[in-house]
Short mmCIF file of C-alpha atoms and ligand atoms in Angstrom, two decimals:
data_model
loop_
_atom_site.label_atom_id
_atom_site.label_comp_id
_atom_site.label_asym_id
_atom_site.label_seq_id
_atom_site.Cartn_x
_atom_site.Cartn_y
_atom_site.Cartn_z
CA MET A 24 84.66 -24.27 -64.93
CA THR A 25 86.65 -26.59 -67.18
CA SER A 26 87.92 -29.78 -65.56
CA LEU A 27 89.95 -32.64 -67.02
CA ASP A 28 86.70 -34.42 -67.93
CA ASP A 29 85.39 -31.44 -69.92
CA ILE A 30 88.29 -31.23 -72.35
CA ASP A 31 87.14 -32.26 -75.81
CA ASP A 32 89.13 -30.01 -78.11
CA LEU A 33 92.16 -27.75 -78.27
CA ARG A 34 90.19 -24.75 -76.98
CA SER A 35 88.98 -26.39 -73.78
CA TRP A 36 92.49 -27.83 -73.31
CA LEU A 37 93.91 -24.28 -73.64
CA GLU A 38 91.33 -22.90 -71.24
CA LEU A 39 92.29 -25.34 -68.51
CA ALA A 40 96.03 -25.05 -69.18
CA GLY A 41 95.63 -21.25 -69.14
CA LYS A 42 93.89 -21.34 -65.76
CA LEU A 43 96.81 -23.32 -64.39
CA GLY A 44 99.15 -20.54 -65.60
CA GLU A 45 100.66 -22.86 -68.20
CA VAL A 46 100.12 -20.79 -71.38
CA THR A 47 101.98 -17.66 -72.52
CA THR A 48 100.73 -15.62 -75.49
CA ILE A 49 103.14 -13.97 -77.94
CA GLY A 50 101.98 -11.30 -80.38
CA GLY A 51 103.51 -10.09 -83.64
CA ALA A 52 105.80 -13.01 -84.56
CA HIS A 53 106.40 -13.78 -88.23
CA TRP A 54 105.47 -17.21 -89.63
CA ASP A 55 108.79 -17.14 -91.45
CA LYS A 56 111.26 -18.63 -88.93
CA GLU A 57 110.32 -16.39 -85.98
CA ILE A 58 107.63 -18.69 -84.55
CA GLY A 59 110.08 -21.59 -84.91
CA ALA A 60 113.01 -19.77 -83.30
CA ALA A 61 110.93 -18.37 -80.42
CA SER A 62 109.56 -21.87 -79.79
CA GLU A 63 113.11 -23.26 -79.81
CA ALA A 64 114.27 -20.70 -77.23
CA ASN A 65 111.27 -21.69 -75.10
CA TYR A 66 112.00 -25.46 -75.23
CA ARG A 67 115.42 -24.79 -73.71
CA ARG A 68 113.94 -23.29 -70.55
CA PRO A 69 113.30 -25.55 -67.57
CA SER A 70 109.63 -26.62 -67.54
CA PRO A 71 108.69 -24.31 -70.44
CA PRO A 72 105.15 -22.89 -70.76
CA ALA A 73 103.00 -23.56 -73.82
CA LEU A 74 103.37 -20.69 -76.34
CA LEU A 75 100.30 -19.39 -78.15
CA PHE A 76 101.20 -17.17 -81.11
CA ASP A 77 98.56 -14.61 -82.11
CA ASP A 78 98.61 -11.52 -84.36
CA ILE A 79 100.98 -13.35 -86.67
CA VAL A 80 102.49 -11.09 -89.33
CA GLY A 81 100.41 -11.20 -92.51
CA TYR A 82 97.45 -12.98 -90.85
CA ARG A 83 94.26 -11.97 -89.12
CA SER A 84 94.21 -11.69 -85.36
CA GLY A 85 92.76 -14.93 -83.94
CA GLN A 86 94.49 -17.22 -86.44
CA ARG A 87 96.85 -18.82 -83.95
CA VAL A 88 99.69 -21.34 -83.62
CA LEU A 89 100.39 -23.29 -80.42
CA THR A 90 103.76 -24.88 -79.57
CA ALA A 91 105.31 -26.63 -76.54
CA SER A 92 101.86 -28.01 -75.74
CA MET A 93 103.20 -30.96 -73.72
CA SER A 94 106.72 -29.87 -72.80
CA ASN A 95 106.35 -30.33 -69.05
CA ALA A 96 104.88 -32.82 -66.58
CA ARG A 97 101.89 -30.65 -65.70
CA ARG A 98 100.52 -30.26 -69.23
CA LEU A 99 101.41 -33.81 -70.26
CA GLY A 100 99.64 -35.10 -67.12
CA LEU A 101 96.65 -32.93 -68.03
CA THR A 102 96.66 -34.22 -71.61
CA LEU A 103 96.84 -37.86 -70.52
CA ARG A 104 94.10 -37.16 -67.92
CA LEU A 105 96.44 -38.41 -65.20
CA GLY A 106 96.58 -35.23 -63.09
CA THR A 107 98.21 -31.82 -63.02
CA ASP A 108 100.47 -32.09 -59.97
CA LEU A 109 102.83 -34.91 -60.95
CA ASP A 110 106.60 -34.68 -61.43
CA ASP A 111 108.57 -36.70 -64.03
CA ARG A 112 108.85 -39.76 -61.85
CA ALA A 113 105.25 -39.69 -60.61
CA LEU A 114 104.00 -39.19 -64.18
CA VAL A 115 105.84 -42.29 -65.40
CA GLU A 116 104.57 -44.24 -62.38
CA ALA A 117 100.98 -43.07 -63.06
CA LEU A 118 101.38 -44.00 -66.72
CA ARG A 119 102.86 -47.46 -66.14
CA SER A 120 100.58 -50.27 -67.33
CA LYS A 121 98.14 -47.69 -68.76
CA PRO A 122 99.23 -48.00 -72.44
CA GLY A 123 98.53 -51.76 -72.23
CA GLU A 124 95.14 -51.16 -70.58
CA TRP A 125 94.19 -48.50 -73.13
CA ALA A 126 95.10 -50.84 -75.98
CA ALA A 127 93.09 -53.68 -74.40
CA ASN A 128 90.04 -51.44 -73.83
CA ALA A 129 90.12 -49.53 -77.13
CA GLY A 130 87.52 -51.80 -78.75
CA ARG A 131 84.95 -50.65 -76.17
CA TYR A 132 85.07 -47.08 -77.49
CA PRO A 133 84.16 -47.08 -81.20
CA VAL A 134 84.06 -43.54 -82.58
CA ARG A 135 80.70 -41.76 -82.46
CA GLU A 136 79.70 -40.41 -85.84
CA VAL A 137 77.95 -37.05 -85.62
CA PRO A 138 76.23 -35.28 -88.55
CA THR A 139 78.23 -32.10 -88.11
CA GLY A 140 80.63 -30.38 -85.73
CA PRO A 141 82.65 -27.20 -85.19
CA VAL A 142 85.23 -28.30 -87.79
CA LYS A 143 82.54 -27.73 -90.46
CA GLU A 144 82.08 -24.05 -89.60
CA ASN A 145 83.99 -23.37 -92.83
CA VAL A 146 84.29 -25.79 -95.76
CA THR A 147 86.42 -25.03 -98.83
CA ALA A 148 86.25 -27.14 -101.98
CA ALA A 149 89.24 -28.11 -104.12
CA GLY A 150 89.12 -25.12 -106.48
CA GLU A 151 89.50 -22.56 -103.69
CA ALA A 152 91.61 -24.64 -101.30
CA ASP A 153 94.59 -22.68 -99.97
CA LEU A 154 96.55 -24.08 -97.04
CA LEU A 155 98.57 -20.86 -96.88
CA ALA A 156 95.42 -18.99 -95.84
CA PHE A 157 96.57 -20.23 -92.40
CA PRO A 158 99.74 -18.95 -90.69
CA VAL A 159 101.76 -22.07 -91.49
CA PRO A 160 105.29 -21.64 -90.11
CA GLN A 161 108.60 -22.11 -91.81
CA TRP A 162 109.89 -23.78 -88.67
CA HIS A 163 113.68 -24.03 -89.11
CA GLU A 164 116.03 -21.84 -91.12
CA ALA A 165 117.05 -24.56 -93.60
CA ASP A 166 113.67 -26.28 -94.01
CA GLY A 167 112.61 -26.82 -97.61
CA GLY A 168 109.23 -25.16 -97.06
CA ARG A 169 106.31 -24.50 -94.73
CA TYR A 170 104.95 -27.43 -92.71
CA ILE A 171 101.26 -27.37 -91.80
CA GLY A 172 101.50 -30.87 -90.36
CA THR A 173 103.81 -31.34 -87.38
CA GLY A 174 101.41 -31.84 -84.45
CA CYS A 175 99.03 -33.51 -86.87
CA ALA A 176 97.07 -36.75 -87.03
CA VAL A 177 96.92 -38.39 -90.45
CA PHE A 178 94.08 -40.89 -90.84
CA THR A 179 94.17 -43.93 -93.12
CA THR A 180 92.28 -47.23 -93.14
CA ASP A 181 93.10 -50.84 -93.80
CA PRO A 182 91.09 -51.54 -96.96
CA ALA A 183 90.58 -55.18 -95.92
CA THR A 184 89.35 -54.66 -92.35
CA GLY A 185 88.34 -50.99 -92.30
CA VAL A 186 90.47 -50.49 -89.16
CA LEU A 187 91.51 -46.87 -88.85
CA ASN A 188 95.06 -45.69 -88.16
CA ALA A 189 96.24 -42.26 -87.05
CA GLY A 190 99.90 -41.35 -87.39
CA ALA A 191 101.75 -38.08 -86.85
CA TYR A 192 103.42 -37.87 -90.26
CA ARG A 193 104.73 -34.45 -91.20
CA MET A 194 103.02 -32.58 -94.02
CA GLN A 195 104.68 -29.88 -96.12
CA VAL A 196 102.59 -27.37 -98.03
CA GLN A 197 103.06 -27.91 -101.77
CA ASN A 198 101.91 -26.35 -105.02
CA GLY A 199 101.26 -22.88 -103.56
CA GLY A 200 98.85 -24.19 -100.90
CA ARG A 201 96.73 -26.54 -103.01
CA ALA A 202 98.52 -29.71 -101.95
CA ALA A 203 100.53 -31.22 -99.10
CA SER A 204 103.10 -34.01 -99.08
CA VAL A 205 102.73 -36.72 -96.44
CA ASN A 206 106.04 -38.08 -95.18
CA ILE A 207 105.22 -41.58 -93.94
CA GLU A 208 108.37 -43.59 -93.22
CA ALA A 209 108.44 -47.18 -94.46
CA GLY A 210 107.33 -49.57 -91.74
CA LYS A 211 104.75 -47.20 -90.23
CA HIS A 212 101.16 -48.43 -90.13
CA GLY A 213 99.94 -45.64 -92.42
CA ALA A 214 102.51 -46.70 -95.07
CA ALA A 215 101.13 -50.27 -95.06
CA HIS A 216 97.57 -48.96 -95.49
CA VAL A 217 98.54 -46.73 -98.40
CA ARG A 218 100.42 -49.59 -100.10
CA GLU A 219 97.41 -51.87 -99.71
CA TRP A 220 95.00 -49.27 -101.15
CA PHE A 221 97.34 -48.69 -104.12
CA ALA A 222 97.38 -52.43 -104.85
CA ARG A 223 93.57 -52.71 -104.67
CA GLU A 224 92.21 -49.39 -105.94
CA GLY A 225 95.14 -47.44 -107.39
CA ARG A 226 94.68 -44.63 -104.87
CA ALA A 227 94.50 -44.21 -101.08
CA PRO A 228 92.01 -42.01 -99.18
CA VAL A 229 93.48 -39.82 -96.44
CA THR A 230 92.19 -37.26 -93.95
CA ALA A 231 94.37 -35.18 -91.64
CA SER A 232 93.73 -32.92 -88.67
CA PHE A 233 96.11 -30.05 -87.83
CA GLY A 234 94.70 -28.83 -84.51
CA HIS A 235 93.03 -30.94 -81.79
CA ASP A 236 93.14 -31.98 -78.16
CA PRO A 237 96.89 -32.73 -77.84
CA LEU A 238 95.89 -36.23 -76.69
CA LEU A 239 95.29 -36.99 -80.38
CA LEU A 240 98.89 -36.00 -81.09
CA VAL A 241 100.11 -38.33 -78.33
CA VAL A 242 98.17 -41.30 -79.71
CA ALA A 243 99.04 -40.51 -83.36
CA GLY A 244 102.71 -39.97 -82.51
CA THR A 245 103.16 -43.04 -80.31
CA GLU A 246 103.54 -46.66 -81.42
CA VAL A 247 100.04 -48.00 -80.71
CA PRO A 248 99.92 -51.69 -81.80
CA ALA A 249 98.78 -52.36 -85.40
CA GLY A 250 95.12 -53.21 -85.78
CA ILE A 251 94.03 -50.85 -82.99
CA SER A 252 92.40 -47.59 -84.05
CA GLU A 253 94.16 -44.67 -82.37
CA LEU A 254 90.80 -42.88 -82.06
CA GLU A 255 89.40 -45.82 -80.10
CA TYR A 256 92.61 -45.84 -78.05
CA ALA A 257 92.03 -42.13 -77.34
CA GLY A 258 88.46 -43.10 -76.36
CA ALA A 259 89.89 -45.55 -73.83
CA VAL A 260 92.07 -42.76 -72.34
CA LEU A 261 89.02 -40.48 -72.12
CA GLY A 262 86.53 -43.13 -71.02
CA ARG A 263 84.13 -42.00 -73.77
CA PRO A 264 84.05 -42.20 -77.56
CA VAL A 265 85.63 -39.57 -79.81
CA ASP A 266 83.12 -37.69 -82.01
CA VAL A 267 83.88 -37.70 -85.73
CA ILE A 268 82.32 -36.40 -88.93
CA ARG A 269 82.79 -38.20 -92.24
CA GLY A 270 84.84 -36.46 -94.92
CA GLU A 271 82.49 -35.44 -97.74
CA VAL A 272 84.77 -36.83 -100.43
CA THR A 273 86.61 -39.83 -98.99
CA GLY A 274 84.19 -40.86 -96.22
CA LEU A 275 87.09 -41.16 -93.77
CA PRO A 276 86.61 -39.83 -90.23
CA ILE A 277 87.71 -36.37 -89.10
CA PRO A 278 87.55 -35.36 -85.41
CA ALA A 279 84.38 -33.23 -85.14
CA THR A 280 86.08 -30.63 -82.95
CA ALA A 281 89.28 -30.36 -85.02
CA GLU A 282 90.56 -26.84 -85.73
CA ILE A 283 91.66 -27.46 -89.32
CA ALA A 284 91.37 -30.66 -91.36
CA VAL A 285 91.86 -31.75 -94.97
CA GLU A 286 91.01 -34.73 -97.12
CA GLY A 287 92.02 -36.15 -100.45
CA TRP A 288 93.68 -39.12 -102.14
CA LEU A 289 97.27 -40.24 -102.54
CA TYR A 290 98.25 -41.71 -105.93
CA PRO A 291 101.43 -43.80 -106.46
CA ASP A 292 102.88 -41.41 -109.03
CA ARG A 293 101.74 -38.11 -107.48
CA ARG A 294 104.82 -36.93 -105.62
CA GLU A 295 106.58 -33.65 -104.81
CA GLN A 296 110.06 -32.88 -103.53
CA GLU A 297 109.86 -32.83 -99.73
CA GLY A 298 112.37 -31.55 -97.17
CA PRO A 299 114.90 -30.96 -95.93
CA PHE A 300 113.38 -30.61 -92.47
CA GLY A 301 114.94 -30.28 -89.02
CA GLU A 302 114.52 -33.82 -87.68
CA TRP A 303 114.18 -35.18 -84.14
CA THR A 304 117.81 -36.31 -84.27
CA GLY A 305 118.79 -32.64 -84.29
CA TYR A 306 119.96 -32.57 -87.92
CA TYR A 307 118.57 -31.98 -91.40
CA SER A 308 119.43 -35.64 -91.86
CA GLY A 309 116.51 -36.77 -94.03
CA GLY A 310 117.52 -34.66 -97.04
CA THR A 311 115.12 -34.07 -99.91
CA GLU A 312 113.03 -36.78 -101.57
CA ALA A 313 110.04 -37.14 -103.88
CA VAL A 314 107.20 -37.88 -101.41
CA LEU A 315 103.54 -38.87 -101.88
CA THR A 316 101.43 -35.74 -102.14
CA LEU A 317 97.77 -35.10 -101.45
CA ASP A 318 95.87 -32.72 -103.72
CA VAL A 319 93.50 -31.11 -101.24
CA GLU A 320 89.86 -31.95 -102.05
CA ARG A 321 88.36 -30.19 -99.03
CA ILE A 322 89.57 -27.96 -96.22
CA TYR A 323 87.40 -27.84 -93.08
CA HIS A 324 88.13 -25.32 -90.36
CA ARG A 325 86.70 -23.58 -87.33
CA ASP A 326 86.47 -19.82 -87.12
CA ASP A 327 89.82 -18.43 -85.97
CA PRO A 328 91.51 -21.83 -86.04
CA ILE A 329 94.51 -22.78 -83.92
CA LEU A 330 97.28 -24.77 -85.58
CA LEU A 331 98.91 -27.31 -83.23
CA GLY A 332 102.64 -27.14 -83.96
CA ALA A 333 105.09 -29.78 -82.80
CA PRO A 334 108.36 -29.19 -84.66
CA PRO A 335 111.25 -31.52 -83.89
CA GLY A 336 114.90 -30.35 -84.01
CA LYS A 337 117.99 -30.45 -81.81
CA PRO A 338 116.64 -31.64 -78.45
CA PRO A 339 115.02 -30.58 -76.27
CA HIS A 340 112.42 -30.01 -78.99
CA ASP A 341 108.65 -29.67 -79.04
CA TYR A 342 107.67 -33.23 -78.23
CA SER A 343 110.90 -34.70 -76.79
CA TYR A 344 109.49 -34.55 -73.25
CA MET A 345 106.27 -36.31 -74.33
CA ARG A 346 108.35 -38.93 -76.16
CA SER A 347 110.57 -39.44 -73.08
CA VAL A 348 107.69 -39.99 -70.70
CA MET A 349 105.70 -42.28 -73.03
CA LYS A 350 108.78 -44.33 -73.95
CA SER A 351 109.97 -44.57 -70.34
CA ALA A 352 106.65 -46.01 -69.17
CA MET A 353 106.25 -48.36 -72.14
CA ILE A 354 109.83 -49.67 -71.92
CA GLN A 355 109.65 -50.15 -68.15
CA ASP A 356 106.39 -52.10 -68.53
CA ALA A 357 107.83 -54.24 -71.32
CA LEU A 358 111.05 -54.90 -69.39
CA ILE A 359 109.16 -56.05 -66.31
CA GLN A 360 106.96 -58.24 -68.48
CA THR A 361 110.04 -60.16 -69.65
CA GLY A 362 110.31 -61.42 -66.08
CA LEU A 363 113.50 -59.50 -65.29
CA PRO A 364 113.60 -58.83 -61.54
CA GLY A 365 114.84 -55.74 -59.73
CA VAL A 366 113.86 -53.06 -62.30
CA GLU A 367 113.82 -49.79 -60.33
CA GLY A 368 113.28 -47.25 -63.11
CA VAL A 369 113.74 -46.42 -66.80
CA TRP A 370 114.24 -43.05 -68.41
CA ALA A 371 114.43 -42.34 -72.14
CA HIS A 372 116.50 -39.15 -72.19
CA GLU A 373 115.44 -36.13 -74.21
CA ALA A 374 119.02 -35.58 -75.39
CA GLY A 375 118.60 -38.75 -77.45
CA GLY A 376 115.15 -37.75 -78.67
CA GLY A 377 113.61 -40.27 -76.24
CA ARG A 378 114.99 -43.16 -78.31
CA GLN A 379 118.77 -43.12 -78.52
CA LEU A 380 119.81 -42.94 -74.87
CA LEU A 381 118.02 -45.13 -72.32
CA ALA A 382 118.99 -45.36 -68.66
CA VAL A 383 117.80 -48.38 -66.69
CA ALA A 384 118.22 -48.64 -62.92
CA VAL A 385 118.39 -52.16 -61.44
CA ASP A 386 118.83 -53.55 -57.99
CA GLN A 387 121.54 -56.10 -58.84
CA ARG A 388 120.46 -59.56 -57.66
CA TYR A 389 122.92 -61.96 -59.36
CA ALA A 390 126.03 -62.07 -61.53
CA GLY A 391 125.04 -61.10 -65.07
CA HIS A 392 121.88 -59.29 -64.02
CA ALA A 393 123.08 -55.84 -65.13
CA ARG A 394 124.13 -56.98 -68.62
CA GLN A 395 120.90 -58.95 -68.99
CA ALA A 396 118.94 -55.76 -68.26
CA GLY A 397 120.97 -53.90 -70.86
CA TYR A 398 120.73 -56.50 -73.63
CA LEU A 399 117.01 -57.03 -73.07
CA THR A 400 116.25 -53.30 -73.07
CA ALA A 401 118.22 -52.67 -76.25
CA GLN A 402 116.07 -55.14 -78.20
CA LEU A 403 112.60 -54.68 -76.72
CA PRO A 404 110.15 -53.82 -79.53
CA ALA A 405 109.24 -50.67 -77.60
CA ALA A 406 112.88 -49.58 -77.56
CA ALA A 407 114.70 -51.13 -80.50
CA TYR A 408 114.06 -48.51 -83.22
CA MET A 409 117.02 -46.10 -83.33
CA ASN A 410 118.36 -46.95 -79.89
CA LYS A 411 122.11 -46.23 -79.61
CA PHE A 412 122.96 -46.50 -75.90
CA VAL A 413 121.47 -48.35 -72.97
CA VAL A 414 123.18 -47.38 -69.71
CA VAL A 415 122.48 -49.71 -66.81
CA VAL A 416 122.91 -48.11 -63.40
CA ASP A 417 122.52 -49.32 -59.82
CA ALA A 418 119.37 -48.57 -57.84
CA ASP A 419 121.11 -45.72 -55.94
CA VAL A 420 121.50 -43.75 -59.20
CA ASN A 421 118.60 -41.63 -60.49
CA PRO A 422 118.10 -42.76 -64.11
CA ARG A 423 116.30 -39.45 -64.91
CA SER A 424 119.34 -37.34 -64.02
CA LEU A 425 121.74 -37.10 -66.95
CA SER A 426 124.40 -35.87 -64.53
CA ASP A 427 123.98 -38.87 -62.19
CA VAL A 428 123.94 -41.33 -65.10
CA VAL A 429 127.14 -39.86 -66.57
CA TRP A 430 128.72 -39.83 -63.10
CA ALA A 431 127.92 -43.54 -62.76
CA MET A 432 129.50 -44.19 -66.18
CA CYS A 433 132.59 -42.22 -65.20
CA THR A 434 133.06 -44.05 -61.94
CA ARG A 435 131.58 -47.56 -62.33
CA THR A 436 132.23 -48.40 -66.00
CA ASP A 437 135.58 -49.78 -67.07
CA PRO A 438 135.46 -48.88 -70.79
CA ALA A 439 137.65 -51.83 -71.79
CA ASP A 440 135.34 -54.37 -70.13
CA ASP A 441 131.94 -52.86 -69.56
CA ILE A 442 130.80 -51.62 -72.97
CA GLU A 443 129.20 -54.25 -75.22
CA THR A 444 128.32 -53.43 -78.80
CA MET A 445 125.72 -54.88 -81.19
CA ARG A 446 125.75 -54.53 -84.97
CA GLN A 447 123.24 -54.45 -87.81
CA THR A 448 120.51 -53.30 -85.43
CA TRP A 449 117.34 -51.30 -86.25
CA GLY A 450 118.35 -47.80 -87.34
CA SER A 451 116.68 -45.10 -89.36
CA ARG A 452 116.86 -43.21 -92.60
CA VAL A 453 117.25 -40.02 -90.54
CA ASP A 454 120.34 -41.20 -88.63
CA PRO A 455 122.98 -38.55 -89.42
CA LEU A 456 125.63 -41.32 -89.33
CA ARG A 457 124.01 -43.32 -92.13
CA GLU A 458 125.94 -43.12 -95.41
CA LYS A 459 123.82 -41.99 -98.35
CA GLY A 460 122.15 -44.99 -99.99
CA ALA A 461 123.09 -47.42 -97.20
CA ALA A 462 120.47 -49.63 -95.51
CA PRO A 463 119.27 -48.05 -92.25
CA PHE A 464 121.12 -50.31 -89.83
CA ASN A 465 122.83 -48.84 -86.81
CA THR A 466 125.09 -50.17 -84.08
CA ARG A 467 124.42 -49.82 -80.39
CA ALA A 468 126.12 -50.20 -77.04
CA VAL A 469 125.09 -51.48 -73.66
CA ILE A 470 127.10 -49.59 -71.06
CA ASP A 471 127.25 -51.39 -67.73
CA ALA A 472 127.57 -48.51 -65.26
CA CYS A 473 126.79 -50.66 -62.22
CA ARG A 474 129.28 -51.43 -59.46
CA PRO A 475 131.10 -54.67 -60.45
CA TRP A 476 129.12 -57.61 -59.02
CA ASN A 477 132.18 -59.20 -57.40
CA ARG A 478 133.10 -55.94 -55.62
CA LEU A 479 129.64 -54.91 -54.46
CA ALA A 480 130.54 -55.13 -50.77
CA SER A 481 133.96 -53.51 -51.03
CA PHE A 482 133.27 -50.78 -53.62
CA PRO A 483 134.16 -47.30 -52.25
CA LYS A 484 131.35 -45.53 -50.43
CA VAL A 485 129.67 -42.64 -52.25
CA ALA A 486 130.75 -39.24 -50.86
CA GLU A 487 127.34 -37.66 -50.32
CA SER A 488 125.34 -36.89 -47.20
CA GLY A 489 122.87 -39.49 -46.00
CA ALA A 490 119.13 -38.88 -46.39
CA GLU A 491 118.59 -38.04 -42.72
CA LEU A 492 121.36 -35.42 -42.52
CA MET A 493 120.31 -33.93 -45.84
CA ASP A 494 116.69 -33.67 -44.74
CA ARG A 495 117.71 -32.03 -41.47
CA VAL A 496 119.68 -29.23 -43.16
CA MET A 497 117.00 -28.70 -45.82
CA ARG A 498 114.37 -28.28 -43.14
CA ARG A 499 116.60 -25.96 -41.14
CA TRP A 500 117.29 -23.49 -43.97
CA PRO A 501 114.36 -24.00 -46.37
CA ASP A 502 114.50 -20.49 -47.86
CA VAL A 503 118.18 -20.79 -48.70
CA LEU A 504 118.23 -24.46 -49.78
CA GLY A 505 114.82 -24.79 -51.47
CA GLY A 506 112.91 -26.73 -48.81
CA PRO A 507 112.82 -30.45 -47.99
CA ARG A 508 113.31 -32.80 -50.93
C1 FMN B 624 105.30 -34.46 -83.92
C2 FMN B 624 105.68 -35.76 -84.56
C3 FMN B 624 106.11 -35.80 -85.88
C4 FMN B 624 106.41 -37.01 -86.50
N1 FMN B 624 106.77 -37.04 -87.81
C5 FMN B 624 106.87 -38.22 -88.46
C6 FMN B 624 107.05 -38.26 -89.88
O1 FMN B 624 107.15 -37.24 -90.56
N2 FMN B 624 107.09 -39.48 -90.49
C7 FMN B 624 106.96 -40.64 -89.77
O2 FMN B 624 106.96 -41.72 -90.38
N3 FMN B 624 106.84 -40.64 -88.42
C8 FMN B 624 106.76 -39.45 -87.76
N4 FMN B 624 106.58 -39.41 -86.40
C9 FMN B 624 106.56 -40.68 -85.66
C10 FMN B 624 105.25 -41.39 -85.84
O3 FMN B 624 104.15 -40.54 -85.66
C11 FMN B 624 105.13 -42.54 -84.86
O4 FMN B 624 106.12 -43.50 -85.17
C12 FMN B 624 103.76 -43.19 -84.87
O5 FMN B 624 103.78 -44.30 -84.02
C13 FMN B 624 103.35 -43.59 -86.23
O6 FMN B 624 102.06 -44.15 -86.20
P1 FMN B 624 101.86 -45.66 -86.62
O7 FMN B 624 102.60 -46.47 -85.57
O8 FMN B 624 100.39 -45.84 -86.55
O9 FMN B 624 102.42 -45.81 -87.97
C14 FMN B 624 106.32 -38.21 -85.75
C15 FMN B 624 105.90 -38.18 -84.42
C16 FMN B 624 105.58 -36.97 -83.82
C17 FMN B 624 105.11 -36.97 -82.37
#
């Protein structure tokens, strides 16, 4: 019987998620846009199941693709080893202070090097390497190609310290399957490593895993502080070290239980046209660029490997829920650490990709408190990249409900007085509003959707039933009304 403690790869994760009724299998989909479109339809459902694609057109039965791995509270709670019966709020509460603890404890879990592992069941050398031997999807209709790396972990090292980094940087299949471009945005830790290797050695070693315990996607795709190895951070989540093998060519680690992995070197002048790709903003906003490309030196894979897909796109997308929960907990922790009192809750809404729209609930304690919460949130390191709106609401408003947040804006914000803007703030190359060639600044707004401080006592009463009356009617007609809240 698999329990949370037994999960050490994607297969044991799937077994447990399957037992909980959280996985649906789909047969006969085509890698060319159908897997992507079916996944997209699934993300739009409330609390979508994970989708496991098998019998993919043109590929052997057993060569599978998984999407929506962490698109609800149950599977994200399972992945973070926090429990499988938490709702959105309870998950954020359970997660609060954990990212800081995991970072602090990471050093106690150095990776455990093992001589071999399931990932070495099949090893292909450069001459025969073909990434298209796997059912790599063309995810969106207007993508520039097939992306093997979406739910991936790309491993690099700091040549000076040897510290390992894992980042989820998308990888597009190039050169008929013999190469893959690695799209690392400037400013990411992997980009600094590659730059440093180029300066010292003229090339940068890289390994990448394309199917693993989704926990590795969370740690690779989340801003873990520089200098901390994401694999050690994952070890701190698990309470035991992660097993790795060494790549035969580069010597860099590869998770021993990975489904599919590659290794090779990046060279400063080895680039291929990459993109366009449906981005997390919901647009093909990154365009096409010449991007560093890895000629594949080795492919390692298990028998009947499972590709972990995590395509972004117009939200809700594959990992927008994961991003929302991780960001909400990290921002709430950081906000409380500033010393700001009265923080009742934070939610990073999926509609803004977990970055652009943040709602913060505060129990107003003094004049200026609401604006202070808004300004601080908008510039916290955990929140600043690509934030557009911070909406501050009173403690009686549920920050996780888009409807309640918008209602508070409609009824407690005076647009002429209560919207503050900031300029030349930290934007992104993928912002659809950025003019071609312009520096990636953005502007942002703090929307004060709290009752005005000087009218707190006299502000009209909210027209909704009190908790006691509501509870009474819910208990009286549970079948009709859905039971007590
Ligand atoms: C599924 C997924 C895909 C991502 N794709 C990219 C990408 O193509 N390029 C990029 O720079 N960041 C991408 N990100 C964001 C980075 O993974 C994230 O910022 C992470 O913190 C980077 O690691 P680092 O902080 O060690 O650099 C993606 C995140 C996820 C979850």
